[in-house]
Coordinates of C-alpha atoms in Angstrom, one line a residue:
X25 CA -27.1 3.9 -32.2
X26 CA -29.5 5.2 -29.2
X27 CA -32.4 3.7 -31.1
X28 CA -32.1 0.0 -30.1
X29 CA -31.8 1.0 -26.5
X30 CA -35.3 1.8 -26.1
X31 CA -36.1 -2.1 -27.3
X32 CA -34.7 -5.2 -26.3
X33 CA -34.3 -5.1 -22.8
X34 CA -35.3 -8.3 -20.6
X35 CA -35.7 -7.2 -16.6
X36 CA -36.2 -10.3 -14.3
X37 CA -35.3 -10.4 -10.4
X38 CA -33.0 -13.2 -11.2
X39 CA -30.4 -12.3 -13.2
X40 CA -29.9 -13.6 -17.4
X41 CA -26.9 -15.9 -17.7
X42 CA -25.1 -13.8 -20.3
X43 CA -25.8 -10.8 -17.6
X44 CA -24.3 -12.7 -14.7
X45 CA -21.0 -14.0 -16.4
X46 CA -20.5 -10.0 -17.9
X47 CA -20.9 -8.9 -14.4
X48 CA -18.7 -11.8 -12.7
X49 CA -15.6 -11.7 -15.7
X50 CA -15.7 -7.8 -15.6
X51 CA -15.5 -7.6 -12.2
X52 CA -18.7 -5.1 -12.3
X53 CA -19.8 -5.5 -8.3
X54 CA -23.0 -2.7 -9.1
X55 CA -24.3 -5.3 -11.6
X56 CA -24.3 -8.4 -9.5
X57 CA -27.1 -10.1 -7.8
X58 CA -25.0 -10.1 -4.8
X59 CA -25.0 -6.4 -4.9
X60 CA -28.9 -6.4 -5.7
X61 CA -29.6 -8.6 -2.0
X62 CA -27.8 -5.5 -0.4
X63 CA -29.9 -3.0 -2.0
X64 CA -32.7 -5.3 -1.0
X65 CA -31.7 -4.3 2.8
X66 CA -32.5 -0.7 2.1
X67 CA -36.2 -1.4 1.2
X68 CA -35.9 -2.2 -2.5
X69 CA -36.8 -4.5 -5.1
X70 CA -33.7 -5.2 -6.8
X71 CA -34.6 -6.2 -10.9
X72 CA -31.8 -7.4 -13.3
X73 CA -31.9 -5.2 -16.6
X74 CA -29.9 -7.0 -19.4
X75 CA -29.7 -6.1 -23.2
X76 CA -28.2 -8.7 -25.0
X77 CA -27.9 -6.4 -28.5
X78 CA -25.8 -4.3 -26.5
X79 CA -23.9 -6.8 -24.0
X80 CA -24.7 -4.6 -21.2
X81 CA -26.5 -5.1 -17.9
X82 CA -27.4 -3.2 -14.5
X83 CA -29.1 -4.1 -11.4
X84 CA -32.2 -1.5 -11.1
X85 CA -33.2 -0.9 -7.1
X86 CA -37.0 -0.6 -7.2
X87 CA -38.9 1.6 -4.7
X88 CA -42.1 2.4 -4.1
X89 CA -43.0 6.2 -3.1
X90 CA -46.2 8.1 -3.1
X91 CA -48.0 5.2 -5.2
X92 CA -45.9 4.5 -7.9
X93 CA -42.3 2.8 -9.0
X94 CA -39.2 4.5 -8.5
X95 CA -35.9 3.0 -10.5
X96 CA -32.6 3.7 -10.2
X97 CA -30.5 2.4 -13.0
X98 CA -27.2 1.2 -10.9
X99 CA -27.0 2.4 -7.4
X100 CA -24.8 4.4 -6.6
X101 CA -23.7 3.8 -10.5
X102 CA -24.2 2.4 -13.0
X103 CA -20.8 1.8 -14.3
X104 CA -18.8 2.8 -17.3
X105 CA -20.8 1.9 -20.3
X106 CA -23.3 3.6 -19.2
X107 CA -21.1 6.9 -18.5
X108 CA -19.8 6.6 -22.0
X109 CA -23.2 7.2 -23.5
X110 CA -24.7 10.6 -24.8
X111 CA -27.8 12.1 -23.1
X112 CA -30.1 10.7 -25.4
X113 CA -28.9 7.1 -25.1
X114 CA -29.3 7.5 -21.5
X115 CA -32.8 8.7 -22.0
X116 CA -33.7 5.4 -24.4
X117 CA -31.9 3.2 -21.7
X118 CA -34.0 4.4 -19.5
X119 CA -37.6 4.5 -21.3
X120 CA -37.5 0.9 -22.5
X121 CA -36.7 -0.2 -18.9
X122 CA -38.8 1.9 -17.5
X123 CA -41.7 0.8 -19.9
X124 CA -40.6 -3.1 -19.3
X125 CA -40.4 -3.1 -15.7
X126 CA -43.6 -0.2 -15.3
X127 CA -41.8 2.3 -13.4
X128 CA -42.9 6.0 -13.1
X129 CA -40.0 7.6 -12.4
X130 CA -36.5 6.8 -13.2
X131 CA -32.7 8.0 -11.8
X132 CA -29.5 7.9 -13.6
X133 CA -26.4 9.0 -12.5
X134 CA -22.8 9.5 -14.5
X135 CA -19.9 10.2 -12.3
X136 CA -16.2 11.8 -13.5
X137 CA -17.9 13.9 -15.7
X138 CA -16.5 17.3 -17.1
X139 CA -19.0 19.0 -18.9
X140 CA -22.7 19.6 -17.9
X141 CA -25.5 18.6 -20.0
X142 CA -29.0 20.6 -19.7
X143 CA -30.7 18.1 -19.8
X144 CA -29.2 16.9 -16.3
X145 CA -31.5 17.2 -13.4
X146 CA -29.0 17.2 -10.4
X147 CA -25.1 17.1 -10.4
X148 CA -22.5 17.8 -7.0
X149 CA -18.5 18.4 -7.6
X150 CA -16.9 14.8 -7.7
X151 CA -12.7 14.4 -7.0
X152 CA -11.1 11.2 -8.0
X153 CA -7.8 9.8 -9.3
X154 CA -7.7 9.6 -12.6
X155 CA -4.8 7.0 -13.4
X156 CA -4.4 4.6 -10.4
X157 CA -1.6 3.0 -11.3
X158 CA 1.0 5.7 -11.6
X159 CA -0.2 7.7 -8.9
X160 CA 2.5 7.5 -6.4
X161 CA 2.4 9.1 -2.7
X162 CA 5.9 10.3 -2.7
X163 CA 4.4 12.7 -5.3
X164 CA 2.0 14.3 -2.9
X165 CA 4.3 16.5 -0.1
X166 CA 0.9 17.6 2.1
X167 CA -0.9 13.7 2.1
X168 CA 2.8 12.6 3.1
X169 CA 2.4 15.1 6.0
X170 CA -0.8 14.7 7.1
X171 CA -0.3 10.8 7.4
X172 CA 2.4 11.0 9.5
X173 CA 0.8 13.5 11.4
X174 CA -1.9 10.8 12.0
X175 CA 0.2 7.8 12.7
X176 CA 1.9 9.9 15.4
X177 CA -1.3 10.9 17.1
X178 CA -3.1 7.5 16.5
X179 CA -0.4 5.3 17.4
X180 CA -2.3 2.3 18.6
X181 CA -4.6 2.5 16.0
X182 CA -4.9 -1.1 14.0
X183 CA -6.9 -1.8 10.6
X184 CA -8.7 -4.4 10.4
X185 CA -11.4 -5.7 7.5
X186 CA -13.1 -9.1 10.0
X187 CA -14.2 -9.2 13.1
X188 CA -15.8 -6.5 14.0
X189 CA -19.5 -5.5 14.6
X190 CA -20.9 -3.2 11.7
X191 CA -23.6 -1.4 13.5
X192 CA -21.2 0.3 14.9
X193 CA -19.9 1.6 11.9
X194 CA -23.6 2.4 11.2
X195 CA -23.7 4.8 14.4
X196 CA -20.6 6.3 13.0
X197 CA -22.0 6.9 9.9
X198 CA -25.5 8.4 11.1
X199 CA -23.6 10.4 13.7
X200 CA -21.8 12.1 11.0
X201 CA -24.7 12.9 8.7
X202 CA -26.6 14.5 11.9
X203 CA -23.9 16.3 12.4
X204 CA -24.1 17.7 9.1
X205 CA -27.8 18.1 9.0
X206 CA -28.6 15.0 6.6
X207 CA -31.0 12.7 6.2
X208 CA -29.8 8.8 7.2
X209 CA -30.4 7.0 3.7
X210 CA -28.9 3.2 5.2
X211 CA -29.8 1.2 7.9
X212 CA -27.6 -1.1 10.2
X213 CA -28.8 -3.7 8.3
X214 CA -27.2 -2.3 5.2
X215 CA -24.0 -2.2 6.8
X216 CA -24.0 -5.8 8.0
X217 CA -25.1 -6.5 4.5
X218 CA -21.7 -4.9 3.1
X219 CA -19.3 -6.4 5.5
X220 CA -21.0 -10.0 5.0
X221 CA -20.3 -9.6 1.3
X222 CA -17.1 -8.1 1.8
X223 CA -16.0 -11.1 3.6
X224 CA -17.0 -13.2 0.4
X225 CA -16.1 -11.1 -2.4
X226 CA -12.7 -9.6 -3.5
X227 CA -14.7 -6.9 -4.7
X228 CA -16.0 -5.0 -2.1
X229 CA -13.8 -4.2 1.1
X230 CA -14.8 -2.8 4.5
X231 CA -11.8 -1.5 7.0
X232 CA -12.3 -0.1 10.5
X233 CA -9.7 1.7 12.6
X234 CA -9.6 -0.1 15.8
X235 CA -8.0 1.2 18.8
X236 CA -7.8 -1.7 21.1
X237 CA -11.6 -3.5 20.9
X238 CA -12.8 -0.2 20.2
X239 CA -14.0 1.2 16.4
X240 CA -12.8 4.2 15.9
X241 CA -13.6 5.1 11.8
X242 CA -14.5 2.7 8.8
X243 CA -14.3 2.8 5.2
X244 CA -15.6 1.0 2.8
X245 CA -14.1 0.6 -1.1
X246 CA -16.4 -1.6 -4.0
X247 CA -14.5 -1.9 -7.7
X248 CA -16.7 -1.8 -10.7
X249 CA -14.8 -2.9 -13.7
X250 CA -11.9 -0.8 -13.4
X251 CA -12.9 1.4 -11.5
X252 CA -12.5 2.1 -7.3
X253 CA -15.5 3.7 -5.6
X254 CA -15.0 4.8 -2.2
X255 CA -18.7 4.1 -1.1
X256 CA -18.8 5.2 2.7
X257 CA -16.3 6.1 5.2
X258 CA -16.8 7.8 9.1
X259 CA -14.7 8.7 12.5
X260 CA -15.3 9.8 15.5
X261 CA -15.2 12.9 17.1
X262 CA -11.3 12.1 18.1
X263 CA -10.6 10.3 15.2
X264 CA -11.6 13.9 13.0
X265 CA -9.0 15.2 15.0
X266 CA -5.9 12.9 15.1
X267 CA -6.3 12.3 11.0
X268 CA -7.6 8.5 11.4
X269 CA -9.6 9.1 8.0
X270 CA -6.6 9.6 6.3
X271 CA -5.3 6.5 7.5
X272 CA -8.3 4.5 6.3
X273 CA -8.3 6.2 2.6
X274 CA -4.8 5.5 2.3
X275 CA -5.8 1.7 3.3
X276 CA -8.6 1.8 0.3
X277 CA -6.0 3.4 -2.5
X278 CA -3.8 0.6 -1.4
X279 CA -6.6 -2.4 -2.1
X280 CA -7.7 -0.5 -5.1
X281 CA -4.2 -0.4 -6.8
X282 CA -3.4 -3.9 -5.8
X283 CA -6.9 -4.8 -7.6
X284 CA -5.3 -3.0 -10.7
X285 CA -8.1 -0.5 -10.6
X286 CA -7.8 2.0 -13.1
X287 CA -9.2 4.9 -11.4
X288 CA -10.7 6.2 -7.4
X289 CA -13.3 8.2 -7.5
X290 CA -13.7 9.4 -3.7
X291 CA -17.7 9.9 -5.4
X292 CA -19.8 12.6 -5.5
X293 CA -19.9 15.6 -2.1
X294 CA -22.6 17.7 -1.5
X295 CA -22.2 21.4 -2.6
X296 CA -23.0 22.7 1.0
X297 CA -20.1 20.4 2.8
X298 CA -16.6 22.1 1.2
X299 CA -15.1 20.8 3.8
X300 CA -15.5 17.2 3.1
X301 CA -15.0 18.0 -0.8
X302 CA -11.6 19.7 0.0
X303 CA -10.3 16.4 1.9
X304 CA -11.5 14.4 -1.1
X305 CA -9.3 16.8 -3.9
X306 CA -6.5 16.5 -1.1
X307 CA -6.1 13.4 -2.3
X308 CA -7.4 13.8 -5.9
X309 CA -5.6 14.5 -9.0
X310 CA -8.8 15.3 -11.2
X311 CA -12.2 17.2 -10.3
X312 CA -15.2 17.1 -12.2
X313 CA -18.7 16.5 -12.0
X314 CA -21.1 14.0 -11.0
X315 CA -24.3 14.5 -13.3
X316 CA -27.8 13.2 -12.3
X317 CA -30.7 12.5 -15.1
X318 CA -34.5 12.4 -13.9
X319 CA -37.0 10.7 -16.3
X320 CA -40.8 11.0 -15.5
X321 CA -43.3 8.4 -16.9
X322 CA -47.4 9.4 -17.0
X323 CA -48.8 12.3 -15.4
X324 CA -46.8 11.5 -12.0
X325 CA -43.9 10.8 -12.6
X326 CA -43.5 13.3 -14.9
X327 CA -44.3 15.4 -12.4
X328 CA -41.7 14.2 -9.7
X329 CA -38.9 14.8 -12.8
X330 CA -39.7 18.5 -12.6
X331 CA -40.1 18.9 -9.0
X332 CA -36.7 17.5 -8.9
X333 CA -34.9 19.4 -11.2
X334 CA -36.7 22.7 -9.5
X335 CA -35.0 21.4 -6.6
X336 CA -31.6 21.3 -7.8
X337 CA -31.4 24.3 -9.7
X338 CA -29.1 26.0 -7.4
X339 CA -26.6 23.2 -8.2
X340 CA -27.5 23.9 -11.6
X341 CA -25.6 27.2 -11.6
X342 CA -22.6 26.5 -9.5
X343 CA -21.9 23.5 -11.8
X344 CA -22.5 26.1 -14.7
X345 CA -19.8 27.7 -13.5
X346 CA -17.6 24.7 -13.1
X347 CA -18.3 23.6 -16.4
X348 CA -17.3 26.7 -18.1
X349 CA -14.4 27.1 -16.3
X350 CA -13.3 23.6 -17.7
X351 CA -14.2 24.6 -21.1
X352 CA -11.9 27.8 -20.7
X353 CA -8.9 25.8 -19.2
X354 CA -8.9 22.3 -18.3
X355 CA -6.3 22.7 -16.1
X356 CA -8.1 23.5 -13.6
X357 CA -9.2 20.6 -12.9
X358 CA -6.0 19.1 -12.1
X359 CA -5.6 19.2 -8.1
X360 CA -2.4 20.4 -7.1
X361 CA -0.7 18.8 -3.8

Protein backbone atom coordinates (compact mmCIF):
# COMPACT_ATOMS: atom_id res chain seq x y z
CA UNK A 1 0.00 0.00 0.00
CA UNK A 2 3.08 2.57 0.79
CA UNK A 3 4.43 1.87 -2.64
CA UNK A 4 2.19 4.15 -4.79
CA UNK A 5 2.94 7.01 -2.42
CA UNK A 6 6.26 7.50 -3.59
CA UNK A 7 4.65 8.14 -7.29
CA UNK A 8 1.90 10.05 -8.41
CA UNK A 9 2.05 13.16 -6.62
CA UNK A 10 1.34 16.58 -8.60
CA UNK A 11 2.81 19.82 -6.41
CA UNK A 12 1.68 23.16 -7.98
CA UNK A 13 1.32 26.59 -6.00
CA UNK A 14 -2.17 26.66 -7.08
CA UNK A 15 -4.07 24.13 -5.78
CA UNK A 16 -5.71 20.80 -8.26
CA UNK A 17 -9.42 21.05 -8.34
CA UNK A 18 -10.06 17.55 -6.90
CA UNK A 19 -7.55 18.95 -4.00
CA UNK A 20 -9.52 22.12 -3.38
CA UNK A 21 -13.06 20.62 -3.19
CA UNK A 22 -11.46 17.54 -0.69
CA UNK A 23 -10.13 20.30 1.39
CA UNK A 24 -13.30 22.70 1.16
CA UNK A 25 -16.22 19.49 1.73
CA UNK A 26 -13.95 18.00 4.56
CA UNK A 27 -13.57 20.99 6.16
CA UNK A 28 -9.58 20.39 6.20
CA UNK A 29 -8.42 24.34 7.00
CA UNK A 30 -4.31 22.92 6.86
CA UNK A 31 -5.02 21.85 3.30
CA UNK A 32 -6.47 25.05 1.88
CA UNK A 33 -4.95 27.67 -0.15
CA UNK A 34 -6.30 30.13 2.21
CA UNK A 35 -4.28 28.55 4.85
CA UNK A 36 -1.12 28.34 2.40
CA UNK A 37 -1.43 32.67 1.89
CA UNK A 38 -0.97 32.60 5.80
CA UNK A 39 1.99 30.50 5.85
CA UNK A 40 3.16 32.71 3.00
CA UNK A 41 3.28 35.55 5.85
CA UNK A 42 5.88 33.58 7.77
CA UNK A 43 8.47 33.65 4.86
CA UNK A 44 7.30 30.61 2.91
CA UNK A 45 6.53 29.23 -0.37
CA UNK A 46 3.38 27.56 0.19
CA UNK A 47 3.06 24.43 -2.73
CA UNK A 48 -0.14 22.32 -3.05
CA UNK A 49 0.69 18.41 -2.92
CA UNK A 50 -2.25 16.33 -4.22
CA UNK A 51 -2.33 12.53 -5.09
CA UNK A 52 -5.22 11.70 -6.90
CA UNK A 53 -4.62 7.54 -6.42
CA UNK A 54 -4.96 8.24 -2.89
CA UNK A 55 -7.60 11.28 -2.72
CA UNK A 56 -5.38 12.98 -0.34
CA UNK A 57 -3.82 16.42 -0.33
CA UNK A 58 -1.60 18.89 1.92
CA UNK A 59 -0.33 22.33 1.62
CA UNK A 60 3.64 21.95 1.88
CA UNK A 61 5.29 25.48 3.40
CA UNK A 62 8.61 25.80 1.53
CA UNK A 63 11.65 27.48 3.15
CA UNK A 64 14.79 28.16 2.16
CA UNK A 65 17.77 27.71 4.81
CA UNK A 66 21.49 27.43 4.45
CA UNK A 67 21.06 26.90 0.50
CA UNK A 68 18.67 24.46 0.05
CA UNK A 69 14.68 23.62 0.36
CA UNK A 70 13.07 22.91 3.46
CA UNK A 71 9.29 21.28 3.40
CA UNK A 72 7.00 20.75 5.86
CA UNK A 73 4.23 18.40 4.92
CA UNK A 74 1.05 20.40 6.69
CA UNK A 75 1.99 23.00 9.14
CA UNK A 76 1.36 22.64 12.08
CA UNK A 77 -0.27 19.13 10.65
CA UNK A 78 -0.91 17.51 8.35
CA UNK A 79 -4.28 16.09 9.25
CA UNK A 80 -5.69 12.71 9.86
CA UNK A 81 -4.85 10.67 6.90
CA UNK A 82 -1.72 11.29 7.20
CA UNK A 83 -1.62 10.29 11.10
CA UNK A 84 -3.30 7.04 10.13
CA UNK A 85 -0.34 5.97 8.06
CA UNK A 86 2.63 3.63 9.26
CA UNK A 87 6.25 4.99 9.31
CA UNK A 88 7.05 3.86 6.11
CA UNK A 89 4.09 5.36 4.18
CA UNK A 90 5.09 8.52 5.76
CA UNK A 91 8.56 8.13 4.53
CA UNK A 92 7.17 7.38 0.64
CA UNK A 93 4.78 10.46 1.10
CA UNK A 94 7.43 12.29 1.80
CA UNK A 95 10.30 11.13 -0.86
CA UNK A 96 8.02 11.44 -3.92
CA UNK A 97 7.17 15.07 -2.78
CA UNK A 98 10.21 15.80 -1.89
CA UNK A 99 11.76 14.46 -5.31
CA UNK A 100 8.70 16.40 -7.24
CA UNK A 101 8.96 19.60 -5.69
CA UNK A 102 13.28 19.28 -5.17
CA UNK A 103 13.43 19.76 -1.55
CA UNK A 104 16.39 18.70 0.65
CA UNK A 105 15.01 18.31 3.66
CA UNK A 106 11.60 17.39 4.78
CA UNK A 107 9.25 17.57 8.25
CA UNK A 108 6.36 15.55 9.22
CA UNK A 109 4.55 15.62 12.18
CA UNK A 110 1.65 13.16 13.64
CA UNK A 111 -0.15 14.40 16.66
CA UNK A 112 -2.34 12.17 19.42
CA UNK A 113 -0.09 9.59 19.06
CA UNK A 114 0.53 6.77 21.79
CA UNK A 115 3.32 4.78 20.81
CA UNK A 116 6.81 5.95 19.71
CA UNK A 117 8.32 4.91 16.58
CA UNK A 118 12.33 4.85 16.21
CA UNK A 119 12.34 6.04 13.45
CA UNK A 120 10.86 9.45 14.84
CA UNK A 121 13.24 12.30 14.93
CA UNK A 122 11.52 14.66 17.58
CA UNK A 123 8.23 14.14 19.67
CA UNK A 124 6.87 16.48 22.97
CA UNK A 125 3.90 15.18 25.38
CA UNK A 126 0.53 16.24 23.60
CA UNK A 127 -3.07 16.46 25.86
CA UNK A 128 -6.26 16.63 24.01
CA UNK A 129 -9.94 15.54 24.30
CA UNK A 130 -10.48 12.62 22.84
CA UNK A 131 -14.42 12.53 22.13
CA UNK A 132 -15.75 16.15 21.85
CA UNK A 133 -19.01 15.53 21.89
CA UNK A 134 -19.71 13.85 25.20
CA UNK A 135 -17.31 15.65 27.09
CA UNK A 136 -19.35 17.62 29.50
CA UNK A 137 -17.94 20.36 32.10
CA UNK A 138 -20.09 19.37 34.90
CA UNK A 139 -17.84 16.21 34.73
CA UNK A 140 -14.75 18.09 35.57
CA UNK A 141 -15.08 19.44 39.63
CA UNK A 142 -11.41 21.45 39.38
CA UNK A 143 -12.07 23.33 35.61
CA UNK A 144 -15.61 24.14 37.22
CA UNK A 145 -13.60 25.80 40.04
CA UNK A 146 -11.08 27.39 38.46
CA UNK A 147 -13.62 29.14 35.94
CA UNK A 148 -15.53 30.58 38.44
CA UNK A 149 -12.53 31.56 40.16
CA UNK A 150 -11.76 33.58 36.96
CA UNK A 151 -15.08 35.06 36.24
CA UNK A 152 -15.04 36.43 39.81
CA UNK A 153 -11.57 38.10 39.45
CA UNK A 154 -12.01 39.10 35.78
CA UNK A 155 -15.42 40.38 36.03
CA UNK A 156 -15.45 42.98 33.27
CA UNK A 157 -13.67 40.92 31.13
CA UNK A 158 -15.63 40.58 27.47
CA UNK A 159 -14.84 38.10 24.47
CA UNK A 160 -14.82 39.15 21.55
CA UNK A 161 -13.61 37.53 17.87
CA UNK A 162 -13.89 41.37 15.53
CA UNK A 163 -12.57 44.38 16.12
CA UNK A 164 -9.75 44.32 17.56
CA UNK A 165 -5.99 45.00 16.55
CA UNK A 166 -3.94 41.60 16.25
CA UNK A 167 -0.51 42.93 16.83
CA UNK A 168 -1.38 43.18 19.93
CA UNK A 169 -2.12 39.78 20.37
CA UNK A 170 1.34 39.35 18.65
CA UNK A 171 3.10 41.23 21.65
CA UNK A 172 1.27 38.95 23.83
CA UNK A 173 2.43 36.15 22.28
CA UNK A 174 6.22 37.13 21.87
CA UNK A 175 6.06 38.38 25.50
CA UNK A 176 5.21 35.02 26.56
CA UNK A 177 7.78 33.05 24.60
CA UNK A 178 10.57 35.50 26.07
CA UNK A 179 9.49 34.87 29.02
CA UNK A 180 10.00 31.34 28.68
CA UNK A 181 13.29 31.64 26.81
CA UNK A 182 11.90 30.84 23.13
CA UNK A 183 12.62 31.74 19.96
CA UNK A 184 9.55 34.02 18.24
CA UNK A 185 8.64 31.67 15.16
CA UNK A 186 5.41 34.36 13.81
CA UNK A 187 5.44 37.71 12.95
CA UNK A 188 2.54 40.45 13.50
CA UNK A 189 1.92 39.86 10.12
CA UNK A 190 0.98 36.35 10.77
CA UNK A 191 -1.40 37.20 13.29
CA UNK A 192 -3.25 39.77 11.13
CA UNK A 193 -3.16 37.12 8.56
CA UNK A 194 -5.24 34.73 11.01
CA UNK A 195 -7.72 37.11 12.27
CA UNK A 196 -8.44 38.33 8.50
CA UNK A 197 -9.20 34.70 7.62
CA UNK A 198 -10.93 34.12 10.63
CA UNK A 199 -13.34 36.84 9.86
CA UNK A 200 -13.98 34.90 6.43
CA UNK A 201 -13.94 31.39 7.37
CA UNK A 202 -16.01 29.29 9.90
CA UNK A 203 -13.03 27.38 10.16
CA UNK A 204 -10.60 29.14 11.98
CA UNK A 205 -11.51 31.44 15.07
CA UNK A 206 -9.57 34.08 16.94
CA UNK A 207 -10.97 35.37 20.53
CA UNK A 208 -9.44 38.04 22.75
CA UNK A 209 -10.32 38.92 26.31
CA UNK A 210 -11.08 42.51 26.38
CA UNK A 211 -11.27 44.46 29.48
CA UNK A 212 -12.79 47.61 28.41
CA UNK A 213 -10.68 48.75 24.87
CA UNK A 214 -7.94 46.94 26.38
CA UNK A 215 -6.57 43.10 25.16
CA UNK A 216 -5.97 41.31 27.82
CA UNK A 217 -5.32 37.34 26.33
CA UNK A 218 -6.26 35.71 22.81
CA UNK A 219 -6.81 32.39 21.60
CA UNK A 220 -7.00 31.15 18.55
CA UNK A 221 -8.92 27.58 17.46
CA UNK A 222 -8.55 26.12 13.44
CA UNK A 223 -10.70 22.67 12.69
CA UNK A 224 -9.20 20.20 10.39
CA UNK A 225 -11.70 17.68 9.36
CA UNK A 226 -12.92 16.71 12.70
CA UNK A 227 -10.68 17.64 14.48
CA UNK A 228 -10.11 21.12 16.88
CA UNK A 229 -6.55 22.46 17.06
CA UNK A 230 -5.94 25.02 19.56
CA UNK A 231 -3.23 26.81 17.48
CA UNK A 232 -2.01 29.79 19.79
CA UNK A 233 -3.29 31.33 22.87
CA UNK A 234 -1.53 34.26 25.42
CA UNK A 235 -2.33 36.71 28.67
CA UNK A 236 -0.88 39.00 30.35
CA UNK A 237 0.99 39.24 33.34
CA UNK A 238 -2.60 39.92 35.34
CA UNK A 239 -4.53 37.92 33.13
CA UNK A 240 -1.93 34.65 34.33
CA UNK A 241 -3.13 35.49 37.53
CA UNK A 242 -6.93 36.14 37.61
CA UNK A 243 -7.39 32.67 35.19
CA UNK A 244 -8.42 34.78 32.00
CA UNK A 245 -6.78 31.75 29.90
CA UNK A 246 -9.22 29.55 31.24
CA UNK A 247 -11.88 31.70 30.13
CA UNK A 248 -10.63 31.80 26.56
CA UNK A 249 -10.18 27.87 26.27
CA UNK A 250 -13.41 27.39 27.54
CA UNK A 251 -14.57 29.88 24.65
CA UNK A 252 -12.61 27.57 22.01
CA UNK A 253 -14.19 24.01 23.41
CA UNK A 254 -17.41 25.76 23.01
CA UNK A 255 -16.84 26.80 19.05
CA UNK A 256 -15.23 23.45 18.53
CA UNK A 257 -18.23 21.35 19.87
CA UNK A 258 -20.78 23.63 18.16
CA UNK A 259 -18.60 22.83 14.82
CA UNK A 260 -19.28 19.09 15.79
CA UNK A 261 -15.51 18.51 16.09
CA UNK A 262 -14.74 15.23 17.01
CA UNK A 263 -11.76 15.84 19.13
CA UNK A 264 -9.36 19.10 20.83
CA UNK A 265 -6.05 18.63 20.83
CA UNK A 266 -4.59 21.61 23.02
CA UNK A 267 -1.28 20.42 20.53
CA UNK A 268 2.00 19.57 21.24
CA UNK A 269 4.11 21.50 24.77
CA UNK A 270 7.59 21.56 25.13
CA UNK A 271 9.12 18.99 27.52
CA UNK A 272 10.97 21.87 29.54
CA UNK A 273 7.49 24.03 30.20
CA UNK A 274 5.41 21.33 32.71
CA UNK A 275 3.74 24.03 33.67
CA UNK A 276 2.01 24.88 30.50
CA UNK A 277 1.58 20.96 29.73
CA UNK A 278 -0.24 20.57 33.20
CA UNK A 279 -2.90 23.40 32.32
CA UNK A 280 -3.40 21.68 28.96
CA UNK A 281 -4.11 17.86 30.78
CA UNK A 282 -6.34 20.13 33.21
CA UNK A 283 -8.50 20.17 30.74
CA UNK A 284 -7.61 16.92 28.76
CA UNK A 285 -9.03 13.64 29.03
CA UNK A 286 -6.32 11.74 26.92
CA UNK A 287 -2.31 12.30 26.83
CA UNK A 288 -0.15 11.09 24.33
CA UNK A 289 2.51 11.95 22.04
CA UNK A 290 3.17 14.27 19.34
CA UNK A 291 5.79 12.40 17.03
CA UNK A 292 8.08 14.34 14.51
CA UNK A 293 9.80 12.56 11.28
CA UNK A 294 12.96 14.21 9.64
CA UNK A 295 13.81 13.05 6.04
CA UNK A 296 17.25 14.23 4.49
CA UNK A 297 17.60 14.31 0.60
CA UNK A 298 21.59 14.40 -0.93
CA UNK A 299 24.50 14.93 1.12
CA UNK A 300 22.80 18.03 2.91
CA UNK A 301 19.96 17.41 3.78
CA UNK A 302 20.79 14.18 4.90
CA UNK A 303 22.86 15.75 7.04
CA UNK A 304 20.35 18.27 8.72
CA UNK A 305 18.03 14.86 9.43
CA UNK A 306 20.76 13.71 11.70
CA UNK A 307 21.71 16.79 13.24
CA UNK A 308 18.20 17.00 14.12
CA UNK A 309 17.51 13.86 15.53
CA UNK A 310 21.07 14.34 17.70
CA UNK A 311 19.18 17.30 18.89
CA UNK A 312 16.25 15.74 20.21
CA UNK A 313 17.55 12.72 21.70
CA UNK A 314 16.77 13.80 25.11
CA UNK A 315 13.13 13.86 24.11
CA UNK A 316 13.88 10.62 22.77
CA UNK A 317 14.18 9.05 26.22
CA UNK A 318 11.53 10.82 28.23
CA UNK A 319 8.97 9.81 25.48
CA UNK A 320 10.60 6.19 25.85
CA UNK A 321 9.42 6.31 29.05
CA UNK A 322 5.97 7.53 28.17
CA UNK A 323 5.61 5.10 25.61
CA UNK A 324 6.30 2.16 27.70
CA UNK A 325 4.33 3.23 30.41
CA UNK A 326 1.27 3.16 27.85
CA UNK A 327 2.27 -0.14 26.70
CA UNK A 328 2.13 -1.41 30.47
CA UNK A 329 -1.24 0.32 31.20
CA UNK A 330 -3.10 2.56 29.02
CA UNK A 331 -4.80 4.02 31.67
CA UNK A 332 -2.53 6.20 32.35
CA UNK A 333 -3.18 8.12 29.89
CA UNK A 334 -6.60 8.99 30.84
CA UNK A 335 -6.32 12.51 32.80
CA UNK A 336 -8.19 12.52 35.91
CA UNK A 337 -10.15 15.91 37.00
Amino acid sequence: MADDLRMGWQISAQAHPDHAKWAQYGGRLFATTAWAKVLATLGAEPLHAWHPGRGVGVVVPVFRRFGFRIGFLGLPWAGEEFDAMPAGALAQCAAGIAATARLAFVRVTQGMQMQLDSRAAGVRPEAWIADLPTWRLTDHKRLRKDLAFARRAAPAMELADRGFDAEVCHALYAATVARNSGTARYGPGYFVALAELAIDDPLLAFFVAKEGSRIRGFAVVALHGKVANYLHGAVDAEGRRQGISDLLLERLVSFARDARMQRFTLMASPWTQPGLLRFKEKWADRKGLSVTYDYGYGLLGTCAARASRWRSRQDHISATHISATHAANPEVFRTED
